[in-house]
mmCIF file of C-alpha atoms in Angstrom:
data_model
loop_
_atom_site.group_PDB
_atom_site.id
_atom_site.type_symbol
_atom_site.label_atom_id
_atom_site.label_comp_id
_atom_site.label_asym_id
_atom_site.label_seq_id
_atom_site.Cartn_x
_atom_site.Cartn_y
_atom_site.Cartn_z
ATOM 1 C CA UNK C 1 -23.460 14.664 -28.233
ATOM 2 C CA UNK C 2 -21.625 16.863 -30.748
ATOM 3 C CA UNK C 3 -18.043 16.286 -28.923
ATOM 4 C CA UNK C 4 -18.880 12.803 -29.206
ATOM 5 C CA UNK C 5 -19.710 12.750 -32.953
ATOM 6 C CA UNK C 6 -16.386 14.492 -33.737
ATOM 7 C CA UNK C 7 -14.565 12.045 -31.568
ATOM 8 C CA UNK C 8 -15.866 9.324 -33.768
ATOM 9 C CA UNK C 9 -14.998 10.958 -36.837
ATOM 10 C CA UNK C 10 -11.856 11.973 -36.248
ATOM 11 C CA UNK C 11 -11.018 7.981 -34.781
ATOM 12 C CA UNK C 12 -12.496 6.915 -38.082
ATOM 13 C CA UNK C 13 -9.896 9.432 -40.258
ATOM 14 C CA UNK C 14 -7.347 8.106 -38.096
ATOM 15 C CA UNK C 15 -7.925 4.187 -38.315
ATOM 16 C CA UNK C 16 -8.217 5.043 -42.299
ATOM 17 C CA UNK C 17 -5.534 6.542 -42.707
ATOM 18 C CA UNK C 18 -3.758 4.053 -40.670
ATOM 19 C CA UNK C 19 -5.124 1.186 -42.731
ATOM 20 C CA UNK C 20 -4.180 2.839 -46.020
ATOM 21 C CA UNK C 21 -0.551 3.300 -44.613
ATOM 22 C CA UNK C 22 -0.130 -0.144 -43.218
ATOM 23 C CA UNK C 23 -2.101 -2.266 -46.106
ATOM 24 C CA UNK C 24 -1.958 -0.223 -49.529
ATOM 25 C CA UNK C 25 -5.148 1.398 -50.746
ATOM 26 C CA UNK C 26 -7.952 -1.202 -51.430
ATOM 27 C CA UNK C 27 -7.309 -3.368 -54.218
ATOM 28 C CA UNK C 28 -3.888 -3.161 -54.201
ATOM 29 C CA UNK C 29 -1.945 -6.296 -53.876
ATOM 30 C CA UNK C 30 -0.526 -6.896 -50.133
ATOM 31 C CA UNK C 31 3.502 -7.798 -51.275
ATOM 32 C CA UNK C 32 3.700 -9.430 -47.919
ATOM 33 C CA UNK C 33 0.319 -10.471 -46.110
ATOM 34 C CA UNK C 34 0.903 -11.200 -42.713
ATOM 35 C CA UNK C 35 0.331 -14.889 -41.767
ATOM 36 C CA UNK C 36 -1.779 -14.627 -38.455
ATOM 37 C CA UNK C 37 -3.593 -17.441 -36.416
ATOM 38 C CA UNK C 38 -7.390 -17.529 -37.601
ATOM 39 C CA UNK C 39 -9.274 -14.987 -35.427
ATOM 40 C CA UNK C 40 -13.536 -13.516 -35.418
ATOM 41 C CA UNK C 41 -13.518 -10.710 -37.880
ATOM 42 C CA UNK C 42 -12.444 -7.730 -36.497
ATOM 43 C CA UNK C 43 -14.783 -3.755 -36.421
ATOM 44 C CA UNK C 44 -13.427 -1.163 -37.698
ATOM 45 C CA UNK C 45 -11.482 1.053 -34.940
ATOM 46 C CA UNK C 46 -12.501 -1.073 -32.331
ATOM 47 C CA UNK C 47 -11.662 -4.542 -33.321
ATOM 48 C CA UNK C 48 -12.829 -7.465 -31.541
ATOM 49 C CA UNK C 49 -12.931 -5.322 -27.972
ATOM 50 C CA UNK C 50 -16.955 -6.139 -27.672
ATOM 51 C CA UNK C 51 -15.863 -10.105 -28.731
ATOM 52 C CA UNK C 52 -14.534 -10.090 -25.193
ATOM 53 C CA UNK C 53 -18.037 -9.038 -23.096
ATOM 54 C CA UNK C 54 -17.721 -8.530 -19.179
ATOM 55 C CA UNK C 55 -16.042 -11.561 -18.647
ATOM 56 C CA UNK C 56 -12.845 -11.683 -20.678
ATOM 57 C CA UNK C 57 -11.655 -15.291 -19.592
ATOM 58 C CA UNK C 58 -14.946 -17.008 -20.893
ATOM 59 C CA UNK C 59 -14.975 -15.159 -24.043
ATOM 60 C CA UNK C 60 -11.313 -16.316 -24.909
ATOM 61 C CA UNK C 61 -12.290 -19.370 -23.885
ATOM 62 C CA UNK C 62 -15.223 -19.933 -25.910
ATOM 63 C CA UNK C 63 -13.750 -18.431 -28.456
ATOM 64 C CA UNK C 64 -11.174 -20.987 -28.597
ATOM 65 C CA UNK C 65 -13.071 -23.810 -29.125
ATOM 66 C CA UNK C 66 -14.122 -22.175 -32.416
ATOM 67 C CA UNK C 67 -10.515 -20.750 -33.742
ATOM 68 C CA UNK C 68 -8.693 -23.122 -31.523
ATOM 69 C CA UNK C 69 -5.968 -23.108 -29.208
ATOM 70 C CA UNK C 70 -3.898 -19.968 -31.275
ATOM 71 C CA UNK C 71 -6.113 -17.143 -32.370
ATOM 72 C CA UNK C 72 -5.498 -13.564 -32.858
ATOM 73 C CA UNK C 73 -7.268 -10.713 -31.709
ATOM 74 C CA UNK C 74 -7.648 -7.125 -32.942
ATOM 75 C CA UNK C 75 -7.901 -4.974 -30.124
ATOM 76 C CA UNK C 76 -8.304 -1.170 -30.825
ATOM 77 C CA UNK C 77 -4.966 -0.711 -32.832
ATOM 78 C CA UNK C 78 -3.506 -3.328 -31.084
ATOM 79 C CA UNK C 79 -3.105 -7.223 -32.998
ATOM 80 C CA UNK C 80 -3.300 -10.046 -29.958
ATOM 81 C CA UNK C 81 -2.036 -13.468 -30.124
ATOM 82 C CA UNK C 82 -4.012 -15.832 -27.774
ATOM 83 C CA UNK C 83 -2.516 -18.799 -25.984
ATOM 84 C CA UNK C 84 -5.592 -20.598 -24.939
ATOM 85 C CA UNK C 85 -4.066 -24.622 -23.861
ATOM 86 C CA UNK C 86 -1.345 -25.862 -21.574
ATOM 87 C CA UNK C 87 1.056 -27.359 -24.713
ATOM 88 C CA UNK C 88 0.869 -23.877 -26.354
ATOM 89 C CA UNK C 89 1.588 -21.765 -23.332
ATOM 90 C CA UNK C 90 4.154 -24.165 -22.262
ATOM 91 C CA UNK C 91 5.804 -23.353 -25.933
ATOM 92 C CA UNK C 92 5.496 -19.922 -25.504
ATOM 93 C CA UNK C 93 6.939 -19.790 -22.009
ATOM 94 C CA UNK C 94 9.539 -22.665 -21.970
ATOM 95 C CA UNK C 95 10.446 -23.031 -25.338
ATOM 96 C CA UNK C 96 10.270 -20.153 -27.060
ATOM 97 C CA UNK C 97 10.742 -17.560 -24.479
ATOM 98 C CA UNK C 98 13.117 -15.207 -25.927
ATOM 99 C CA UNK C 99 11.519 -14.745 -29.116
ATOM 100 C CA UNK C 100 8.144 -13.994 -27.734
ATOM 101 C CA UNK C 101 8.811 -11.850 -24.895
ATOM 102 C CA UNK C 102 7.831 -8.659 -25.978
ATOM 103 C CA UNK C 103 4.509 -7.496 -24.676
ATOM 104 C CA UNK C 104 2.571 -3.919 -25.002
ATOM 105 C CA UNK C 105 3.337 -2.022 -22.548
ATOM 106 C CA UNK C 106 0.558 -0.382 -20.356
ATOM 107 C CA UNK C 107 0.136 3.526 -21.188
ATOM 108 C CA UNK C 108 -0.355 3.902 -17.145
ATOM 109 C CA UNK C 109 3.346 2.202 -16.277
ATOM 110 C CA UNK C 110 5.282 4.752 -18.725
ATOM 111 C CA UNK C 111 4.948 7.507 -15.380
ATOM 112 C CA UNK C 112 7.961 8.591 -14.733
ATOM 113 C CA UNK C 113 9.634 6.055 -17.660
ATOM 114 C CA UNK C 114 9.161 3.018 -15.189
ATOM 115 C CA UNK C 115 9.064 1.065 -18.267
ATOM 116 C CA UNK C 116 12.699 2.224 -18.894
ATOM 117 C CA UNK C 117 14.297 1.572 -15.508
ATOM 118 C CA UNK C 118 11.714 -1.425 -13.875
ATOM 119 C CA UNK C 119 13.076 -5.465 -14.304
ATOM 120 C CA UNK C 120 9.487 -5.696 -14.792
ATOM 121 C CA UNK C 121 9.124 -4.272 -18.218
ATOM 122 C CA UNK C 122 11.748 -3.725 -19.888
ATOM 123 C CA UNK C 123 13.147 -6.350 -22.853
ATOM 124 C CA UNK C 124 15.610 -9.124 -22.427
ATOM 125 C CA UNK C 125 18.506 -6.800 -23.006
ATOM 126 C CA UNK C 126 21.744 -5.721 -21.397
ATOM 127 C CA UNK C 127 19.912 -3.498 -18.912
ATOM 128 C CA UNK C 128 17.453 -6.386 -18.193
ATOM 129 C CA UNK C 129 20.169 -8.438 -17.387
ATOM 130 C CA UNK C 130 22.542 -5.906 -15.148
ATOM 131 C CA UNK C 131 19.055 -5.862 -13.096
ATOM 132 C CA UNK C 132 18.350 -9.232 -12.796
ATOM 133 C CA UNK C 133 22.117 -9.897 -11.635
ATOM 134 C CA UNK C 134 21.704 -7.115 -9.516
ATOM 135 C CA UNK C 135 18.427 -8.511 -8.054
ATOM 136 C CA UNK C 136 20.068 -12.061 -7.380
ATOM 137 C CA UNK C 137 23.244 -11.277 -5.803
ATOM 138 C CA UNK C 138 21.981 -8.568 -3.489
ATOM 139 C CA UNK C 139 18.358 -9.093 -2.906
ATOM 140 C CA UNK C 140 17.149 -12.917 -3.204
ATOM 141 C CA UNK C 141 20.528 -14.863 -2.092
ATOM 142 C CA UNK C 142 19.820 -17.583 0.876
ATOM 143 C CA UNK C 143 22.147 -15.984 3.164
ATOM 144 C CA UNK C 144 20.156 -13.012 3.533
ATOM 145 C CA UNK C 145 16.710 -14.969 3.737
ATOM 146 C CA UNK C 146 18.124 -16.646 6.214
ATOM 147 C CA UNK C 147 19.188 -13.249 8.027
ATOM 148 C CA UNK C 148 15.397 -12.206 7.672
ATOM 149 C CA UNK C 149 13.955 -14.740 9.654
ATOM 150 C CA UNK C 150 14.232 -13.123 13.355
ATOM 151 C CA UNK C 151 12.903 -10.041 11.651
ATOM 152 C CA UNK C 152 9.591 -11.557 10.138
ATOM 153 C CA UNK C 153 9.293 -13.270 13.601
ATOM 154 C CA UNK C 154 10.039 -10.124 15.480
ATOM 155 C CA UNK C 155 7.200 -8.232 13.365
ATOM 156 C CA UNK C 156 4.752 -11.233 13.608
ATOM 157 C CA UNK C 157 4.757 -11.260 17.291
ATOM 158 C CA UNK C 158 4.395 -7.088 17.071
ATOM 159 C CA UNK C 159 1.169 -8.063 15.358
ATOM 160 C CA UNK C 160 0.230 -10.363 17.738
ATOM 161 C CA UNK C 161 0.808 -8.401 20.422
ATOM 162 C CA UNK C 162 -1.493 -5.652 19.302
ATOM 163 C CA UNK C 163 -4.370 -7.535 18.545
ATOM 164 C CA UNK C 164 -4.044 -9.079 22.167
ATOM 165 C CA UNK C 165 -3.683 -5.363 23.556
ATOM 166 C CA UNK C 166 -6.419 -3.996 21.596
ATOM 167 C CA UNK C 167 -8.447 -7.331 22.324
ATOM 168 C CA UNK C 168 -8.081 -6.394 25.853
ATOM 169 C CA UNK C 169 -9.494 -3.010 26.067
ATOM 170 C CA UNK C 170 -12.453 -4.268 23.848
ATOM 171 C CA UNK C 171 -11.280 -2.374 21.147
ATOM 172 C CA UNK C 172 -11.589 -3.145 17.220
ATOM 173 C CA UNK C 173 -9.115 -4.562 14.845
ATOM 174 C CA UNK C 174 -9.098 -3.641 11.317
ATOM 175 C CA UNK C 175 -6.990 -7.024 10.473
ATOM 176 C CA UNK C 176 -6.734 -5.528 6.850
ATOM 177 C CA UNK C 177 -5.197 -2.748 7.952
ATOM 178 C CA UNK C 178 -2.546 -3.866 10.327
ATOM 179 C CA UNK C 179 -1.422 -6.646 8.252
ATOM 180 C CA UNK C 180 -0.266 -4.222 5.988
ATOM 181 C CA UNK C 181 1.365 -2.065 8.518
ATOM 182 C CA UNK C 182 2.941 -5.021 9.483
ATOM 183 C CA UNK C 183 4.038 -6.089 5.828
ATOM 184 C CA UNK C 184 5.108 -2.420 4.806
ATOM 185 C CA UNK C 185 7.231 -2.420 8.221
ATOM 186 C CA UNK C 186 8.599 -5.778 7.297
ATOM 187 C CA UNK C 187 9.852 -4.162 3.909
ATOM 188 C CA UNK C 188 11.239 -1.010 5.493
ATOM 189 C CA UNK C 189 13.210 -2.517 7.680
ATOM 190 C CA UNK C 190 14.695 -5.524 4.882
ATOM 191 C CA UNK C 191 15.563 -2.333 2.884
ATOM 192 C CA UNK C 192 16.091 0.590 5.093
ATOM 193 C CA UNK C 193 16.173 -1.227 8.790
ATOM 194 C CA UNK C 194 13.251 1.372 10.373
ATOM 195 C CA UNK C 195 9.751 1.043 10.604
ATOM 196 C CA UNK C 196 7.872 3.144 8.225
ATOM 197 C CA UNK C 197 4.656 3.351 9.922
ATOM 198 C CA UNK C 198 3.374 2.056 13.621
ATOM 199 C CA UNK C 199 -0.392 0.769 14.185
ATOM 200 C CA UNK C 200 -1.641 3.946 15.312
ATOM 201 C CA UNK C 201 -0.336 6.044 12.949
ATOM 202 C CA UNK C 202 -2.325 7.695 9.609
ATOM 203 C CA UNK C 203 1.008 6.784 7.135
ATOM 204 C CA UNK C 204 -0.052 3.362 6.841
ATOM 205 C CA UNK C 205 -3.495 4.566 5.540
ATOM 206 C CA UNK C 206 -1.858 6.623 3.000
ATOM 207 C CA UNK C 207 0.472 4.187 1.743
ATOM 208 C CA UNK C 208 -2.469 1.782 1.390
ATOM 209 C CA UNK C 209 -4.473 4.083 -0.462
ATOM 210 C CA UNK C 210 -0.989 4.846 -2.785
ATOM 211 C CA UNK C 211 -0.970 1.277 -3.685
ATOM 212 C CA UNK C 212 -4.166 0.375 -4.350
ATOM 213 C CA UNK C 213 -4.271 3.490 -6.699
ATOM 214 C CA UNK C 214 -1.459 2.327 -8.692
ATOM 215 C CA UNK C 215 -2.719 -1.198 -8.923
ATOM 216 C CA UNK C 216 -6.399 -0.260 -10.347
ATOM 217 C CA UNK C 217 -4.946 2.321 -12.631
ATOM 218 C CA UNK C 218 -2.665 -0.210 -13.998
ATOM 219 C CA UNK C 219 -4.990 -2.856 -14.128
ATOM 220 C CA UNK C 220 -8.170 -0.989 -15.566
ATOM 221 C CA UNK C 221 -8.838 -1.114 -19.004
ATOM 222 C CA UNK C 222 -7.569 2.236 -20.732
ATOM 223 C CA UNK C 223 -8.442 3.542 -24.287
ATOM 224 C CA UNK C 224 -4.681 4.605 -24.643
ATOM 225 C CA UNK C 225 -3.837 1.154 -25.065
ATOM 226 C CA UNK C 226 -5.745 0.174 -27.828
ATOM 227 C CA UNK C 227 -5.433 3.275 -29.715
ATOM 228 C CA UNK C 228 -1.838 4.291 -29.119
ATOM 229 C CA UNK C 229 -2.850 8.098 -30.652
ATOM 230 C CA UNK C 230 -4.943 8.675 -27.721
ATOM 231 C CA UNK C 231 -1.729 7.983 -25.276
ATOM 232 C CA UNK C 232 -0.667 11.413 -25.751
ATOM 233 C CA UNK C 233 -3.486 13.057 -24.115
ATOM 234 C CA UNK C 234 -4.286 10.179 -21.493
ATOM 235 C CA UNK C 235 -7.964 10.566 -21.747
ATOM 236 C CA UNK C 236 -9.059 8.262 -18.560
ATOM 237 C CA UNK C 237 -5.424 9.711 -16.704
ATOM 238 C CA UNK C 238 -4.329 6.780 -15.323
ATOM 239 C CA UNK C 239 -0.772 7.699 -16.840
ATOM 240 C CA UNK C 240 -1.209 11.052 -14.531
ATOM 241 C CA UNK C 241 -2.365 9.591 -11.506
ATOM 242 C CA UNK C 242 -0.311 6.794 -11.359
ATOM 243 C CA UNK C 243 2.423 9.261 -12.146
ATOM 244 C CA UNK C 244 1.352 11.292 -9.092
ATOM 245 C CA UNK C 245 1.981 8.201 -6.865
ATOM 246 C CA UNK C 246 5.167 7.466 -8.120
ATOM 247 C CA UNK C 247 6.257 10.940 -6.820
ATOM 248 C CA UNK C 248 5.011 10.474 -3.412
ATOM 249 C CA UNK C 249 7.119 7.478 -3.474
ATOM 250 C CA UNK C 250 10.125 8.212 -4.620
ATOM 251 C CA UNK C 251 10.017 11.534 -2.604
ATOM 252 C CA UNK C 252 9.764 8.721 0.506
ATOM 253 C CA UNK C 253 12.904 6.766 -1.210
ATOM 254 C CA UNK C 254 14.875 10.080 -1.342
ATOM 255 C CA UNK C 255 14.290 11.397 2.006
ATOM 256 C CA UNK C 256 15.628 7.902 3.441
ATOM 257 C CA UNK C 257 18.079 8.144 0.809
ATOM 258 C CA UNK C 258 19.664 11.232 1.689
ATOM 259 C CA UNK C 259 19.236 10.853 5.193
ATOM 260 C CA UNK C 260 21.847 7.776 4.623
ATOM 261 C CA UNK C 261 24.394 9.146 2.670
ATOM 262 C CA UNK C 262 24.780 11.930 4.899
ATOM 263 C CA UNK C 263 28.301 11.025 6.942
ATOM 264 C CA UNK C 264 27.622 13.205 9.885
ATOM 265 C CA UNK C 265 24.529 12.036 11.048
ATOM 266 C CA UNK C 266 24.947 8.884 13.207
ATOM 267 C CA UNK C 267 21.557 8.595 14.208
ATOM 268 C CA UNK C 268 20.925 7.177 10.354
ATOM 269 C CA UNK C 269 22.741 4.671 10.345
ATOM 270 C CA UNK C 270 21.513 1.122 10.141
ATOM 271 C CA UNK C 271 19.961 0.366 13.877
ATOM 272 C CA UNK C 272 20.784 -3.108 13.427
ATOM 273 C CA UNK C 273 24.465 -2.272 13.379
ATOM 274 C CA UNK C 274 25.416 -4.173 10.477
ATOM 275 C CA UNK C 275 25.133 -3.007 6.637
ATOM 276 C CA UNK C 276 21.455 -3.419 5.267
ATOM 277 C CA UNK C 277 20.757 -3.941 1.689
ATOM 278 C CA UNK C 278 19.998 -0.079 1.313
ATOM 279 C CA UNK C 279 23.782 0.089 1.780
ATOM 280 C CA UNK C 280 24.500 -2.609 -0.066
ATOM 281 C CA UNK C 281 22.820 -0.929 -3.312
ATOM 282 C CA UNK C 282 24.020 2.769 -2.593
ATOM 283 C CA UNK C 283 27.702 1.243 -2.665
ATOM 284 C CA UNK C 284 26.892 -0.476 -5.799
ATOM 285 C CA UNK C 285 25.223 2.877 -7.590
ATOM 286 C CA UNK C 286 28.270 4.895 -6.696
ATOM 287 C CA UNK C 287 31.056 2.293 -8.281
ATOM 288 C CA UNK C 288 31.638 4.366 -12.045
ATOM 289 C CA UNK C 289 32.632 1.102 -13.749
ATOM 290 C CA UNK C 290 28.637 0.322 -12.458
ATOM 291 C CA UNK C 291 25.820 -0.373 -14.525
ATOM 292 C CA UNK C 292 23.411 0.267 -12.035
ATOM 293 C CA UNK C 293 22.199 3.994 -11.081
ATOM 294 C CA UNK C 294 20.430 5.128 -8.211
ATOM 295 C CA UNK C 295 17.749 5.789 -10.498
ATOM 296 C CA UNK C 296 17.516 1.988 -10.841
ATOM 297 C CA UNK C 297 17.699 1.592 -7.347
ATOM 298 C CA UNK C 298 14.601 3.823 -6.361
ATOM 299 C CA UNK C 299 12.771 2.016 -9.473
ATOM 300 C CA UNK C 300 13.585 -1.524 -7.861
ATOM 301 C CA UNK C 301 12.604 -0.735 -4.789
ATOM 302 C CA UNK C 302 9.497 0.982 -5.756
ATOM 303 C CA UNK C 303 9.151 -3.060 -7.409
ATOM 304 C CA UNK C 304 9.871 -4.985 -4.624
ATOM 305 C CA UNK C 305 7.544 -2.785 -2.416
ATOM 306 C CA UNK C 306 4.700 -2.992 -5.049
ATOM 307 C CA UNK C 307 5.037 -6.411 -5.217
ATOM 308 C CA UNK C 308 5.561 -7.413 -1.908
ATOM 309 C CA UNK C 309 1.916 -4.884 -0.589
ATOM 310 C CA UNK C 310 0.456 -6.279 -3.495
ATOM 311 C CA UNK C 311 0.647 -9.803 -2.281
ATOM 312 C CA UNK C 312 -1.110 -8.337 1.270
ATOM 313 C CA UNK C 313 -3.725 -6.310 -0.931
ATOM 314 C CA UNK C 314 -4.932 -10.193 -2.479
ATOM 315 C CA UNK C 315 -5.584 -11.317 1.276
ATOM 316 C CA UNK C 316 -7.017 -8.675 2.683
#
């Protein structure tokens, strides 16, 4: 009780001084108030967190029909604009895109400065935009959809095939799980052209577990990012975990990596016998007059695979 009573007091010195720093002392003049949507009145330190409840997406929405369809928020240290009606979200997201496309960051993301090198996060800027070409000529162009096709059918009828084997010695199917061996293996082989895991073995498993770690800690609400000062020392660690998955990944990405690159060994080439987009990528990273690193290439494909497992995690 007496940690938690000096954690209050010291968050009370610190939002003080912060609002002394930020807004004058009290009854001194603002020179130039900030003109904000109308909002509820926000507590000191922690704002209008407890406005929100357990269900967020009610709150804001019965919120809006007092402030209307703009209001602002104070949450922890951080000041919220809410969108709450299709004409103001369509002005925000067709109209005036640019301008308002900064966003907080999550404290959790910054592992390993993902927030630095991910297409995901970072700002509209020339490294943004060296990604994004990067991302359309090499990743998302029709012709190598189209090239995909055989291989999603291939690994569909793998599936298949198991649950009619296992279905015939009476044995269970964890659909869950082998969807997800079959997605994973579907995104090795795009990438890489192997199979990461197989249906029998315990890889899958731990991959599963990796992403579902980094998608709760991500996702779960963190102290750190309503009081920036407390991002330092990652009270919940989310920022540690999720940096502790990030490793395990990209020490995946390098073994396959270096496996590649290494001319003597022609057992690592691609088995299809044509150049994969792994090879595409590593040609690209080692061009000087290139903008994109291999650090940016084990970033995007720790993306795509996120986002591609995360879209399996939703269905199953």
């Amino acid at each position: 009780m007496d940690y938690f009573l000096l954690l209050v007091l010291i968050l009370s010195f610190a939002w003080t001084c912060f609002h002394v720093f930020t807004t004058g002392l009290p009854g001194r003049r603002k020179s130039s108030p900030a003109m904000l949507p109308p909002g509820p009145r926000p507590l000191p330190i922690v704002g209008n967190i407890f406005n929100l409840g357990n269900k967020p997406h009610q709150a804001l929405a019965d919120l809006s029909q007092t402030y209307g369809p703009i209001m602002t928020l104070k949450l922890g240290g951080i000041t919220t604009i809410v969108m709450s009606s299709p004409y103001t979200a369509k002005e925000v997201l067709h109209k005036h895109d640019r301008a308002l496309s900064a966003r907080t960051i999550p404290g959790a993301v910054h592992a390993k400065d993902h927030h630095m090198n991910s297409i995901v996060w970072l700002p509209p800027a020339a490294h943004w935009k060296n990604l994004r070409k990067v991302s359309a000529m090499y990743m998302f162009t029709a012709q190598r959809l189209d090239a995909s096709q055989a291989l999603r059918r291939k690994k569909v009828q793998e599936l298949l095939d198991y649950v009619l084997e296992s279905c015939s010695k009476g044995q269970a199917v964890n659909i869950g799980q082998v969807a997800f061996t079959t997605s994973l293996n579907l995104i090795s082989n795009t990438f890489f052209s192997i199979d990461l895991s197989h249906y029998h073995s315990e890889f899958s498993q731990s991959f599963s577990d990796i992403t579902r770690g980094v998608l709760e800690d991500v996702g779960r609400p963190n102290f750190a990012d309503y009081f920036t000062i407390l991002r330092v020392i990652d009270p919940q660690g989310c920022q540690k975990r999720v940096k502790n998955y990030f490793e395990m990944l990209f020490h995946i990405f390098d073994g396959i990596i270096d496996k590649r690159t290494h001319p003597s060994d022609v057992s690592n080439m691609s088995t299809t016998g044509s150049r994969d987009l792994l090879d595409s990528l590593l040609d690209l990273a080692k061009d000087y007059n290139s903008e994109f690193s291999l650090l940016d290439l084990k970033h995007m494909l720790l993306v795509s695979t996120f986002f591609s497992l995360f879209v399996n995690e939703i269905y199953f």
